[in-house]
């Protein structure tokens, strides 16, 4: 099915016959996606309210930078549900109520 709204699929996992799709986008788009699938027998929406926070820089995949970021999140008691990496970015999936704290914590590393 094609959904005619702007969104980004971050990850797809499969376990025990269940597939999980992790999508991000502006809140109004996520609300629209939830509305589309809420009555579907083929989809179950998670009740977790999560947000994605992405750090982008050269060398983000180095163990040293990853360790610094994870240590900073741990010190700030930020729960990381998932970590996704590309060659130039690291995306942290955190509780929505910790999104701003996560952003501020990342900024502390470059201040």
Tab-separated table of C-alpha atoms in Angstrom:
chain	number	residue	atom	x	y	z
A	1	UNK	CA	0.000	0.000	0.000
A	2	UNK	CA	1.279	3.468	-0.840
A	3	UNK	CA	0.704	6.175	1.727
A	4	UNK	CA	0.615	9.618	0.134
A	5	UNK	CA	2.209	11.464	3.034
A	6	UNK	CA	5.829	12.323	3.775
A	7	UNK	CA	7.472	9.832	6.126
A	8	UNK	CA	10.735	7.991	6.575
A	9	UNK	CA	11.038	4.310	7.395
A	10	UNK	CA	14.023	3.923	9.694
A	11	UNK	CA	14.057	0.212	10.255
A	12	UNK	CA	12.245	-3.037	9.586
A	13	UNK	CA	12.714	-6.081	11.815
A	14	UNK	CA	11.146	-9.515	11.824
A	15	UNK	CA	10.839	-11.869	14.765
A	16	UNK	CA	8.593	-14.878	15.405
A	17	UNK	CA	6.473	-14.079	12.364
A	18	UNK	CA	5.915	-10.470	13.407
A	19	UNK	CA	7.334	-7.587	11.426
A	20	UNK	CA	8.025	-4.238	13.058
A	21	UNK	CA	8.298	-1.037	11.068
A	22	UNK	CA	9.923	1.982	12.646
A	23	UNK	CA	8.856	5.202	10.924
A	24	UNK	CA	9.568	8.836	11.668
A	25	UNK	CA	8.295	12.147	10.391
A	26	UNK	CA	6.429	15.253	11.484
A	27	UNK	CA	3.878	14.484	14.201
A	28	UNK	CA	0.926	15.261	11.914
A	29	UNK	CA	2.175	12.606	9.487
A	30	UNK	CA	2.637	10.015	12.229
A	31	UNK	CA	-0.910	10.764	13.425
A	32	UNK	CA	-2.152	10.217	9.849
A	33	UNK	CA	-0.267	6.904	9.571
A	34	UNK	CA	-1.782	5.752	12.874
A	35	UNK	CA	-5.243	6.725	11.649
A	36	UNK	CA	-4.798	4.728	8.444
A	37	UNK	CA	-3.760	1.562	10.273
A	38	UNK	CA	-5.797	1.779	13.497
A	39	UNK	CA	-8.633	-0.462	12.246
A	40	UNK	CA	-6.470	-2.842	10.232
A	41	UNK	CA	-6.423	-6.476	11.271
A	42	UNK	CA	-2.981	-6.818	9.660
A	43	UNK	CA	-1.278	-4.104	11.711
A	44	UNK	CA	-0.924	-3.520	15.429
A	45	UNK	CA	0.189	-0.082	16.535
A	46	UNK	CA	2.551	0.192	19.473
A	47	UNK	CA	1.376	2.309	22.372
A	48	UNK	CA	4.954	3.456	23.006
A	49	UNK	CA	5.540	7.111	22.235
A	50	UNK	CA	9.036	7.225	20.743
A	51	UNK	CA	11.100	9.887	19.003
A	52	UNK	CA	14.170	9.758	16.814
A	53	UNK	CA	17.167	11.994	17.473
A	54	UNK	CA	19.986	11.958	14.932
A	55	UNK	CA	23.584	13.068	15.352
A	56	UNK	CA	25.455	13.653	12.105
A	57	UNK	CA	29.213	14.035	11.786
A	58	UNK	CA	32.293	12.605	10.154
A	59	UNK	CA	33.550	9.551	11.992
A	60	UNK	CA	30.261	8.866	13.773
A	61	UNK	CA	30.802	5.121	13.346
A	62	UNK	CA	34.057	5.148	15.318
A	63	UNK	CA	33.920	3.260	18.583
A	64	UNK	CA	35.152	6.304	20.487
A	65	UNK	CA	32.325	8.595	19.353
A	66	UNK	CA	29.701	5.899	19.844
A	67	UNK	CA	30.998	5.283	23.352
A	68	UNK	CA	30.912	9.016	24.181
A	69	UNK	CA	27.326	9.336	22.989
A	70	UNK	CA	26.148	6.232	24.836
A	71	UNK	CA	27.945	7.283	28.026
A	72	UNK	CA	26.380	10.749	27.815
A	73	UNK	CA	22.898	9.240	27.420
A	74	UNK	CA	23.529	6.905	30.348
A	75	UNK	CA	24.674	9.788	32.577
A	76	UNK	CA	21.478	11.675	31.720
A	77	UNK	CA	19.319	8.545	32.325
A	78	UNK	CA	18.009	8.591	28.775
A	79	UNK	CA	16.526	5.271	27.686
A	80	UNK	CA	17.676	4.222	24.214
A	81	UNK	CA	15.252	1.757	22.635
A	82	UNK	CA	17.251	1.366	19.463
A	83	UNK	CA	20.403	2.727	17.873
A	84	UNK	CA	20.724	2.970	14.089
A	85	UNK	CA	23.964	3.949	12.335
A	86	UNK	CA	24.962	4.956	8.851
A	87	UNK	CA	28.355	6.125	7.636
A	88	UNK	CA	27.574	9.739	8.605
A	89	UNK	CA	24.891	9.543	11.299
A	90	UNK	CA	23.673	7.872	14.447
A	91	UNK	CA	19.958	7.825	15.218
A	92	UNK	CA	18.801	7.192	18.758
A	93	UNK	CA	15.239	6.012	19.355
A	94	UNK	CA	14.187	7.409	22.729
A	95	UNK	CA	11.012	7.994	24.713
A	96	UNK	CA	9.219	11.032	23.302
A	97	UNK	CA	9.261	12.723	26.694
A	98	UNK	CA	13.083	12.484	26.666
A	99	UNK	CA	13.610	13.871	23.161
A	100	UNK	CA	14.600	17.415	24.171
A	101	UNK	CA	16.827	16.130	26.971
A	102	UNK	CA	18.533	13.824	24.450
A	103	UNK	CA	19.153	16.722	22.049
A	104	UNK	CA	20.556	18.876	24.858
A	105	UNK	CA	22.784	15.995	25.971
A	106	UNK	CA	24.211	15.615	22.462
A	107	UNK	CA	24.883	19.342	22.351
A	108	UNK	CA	26.900	19.060	25.570
A	109	UNK	CA	29.337	16.843	23.671
A	110	UNK	CA	30.134	19.594	21.163
A	111	UNK	CA	29.937	22.613	23.437
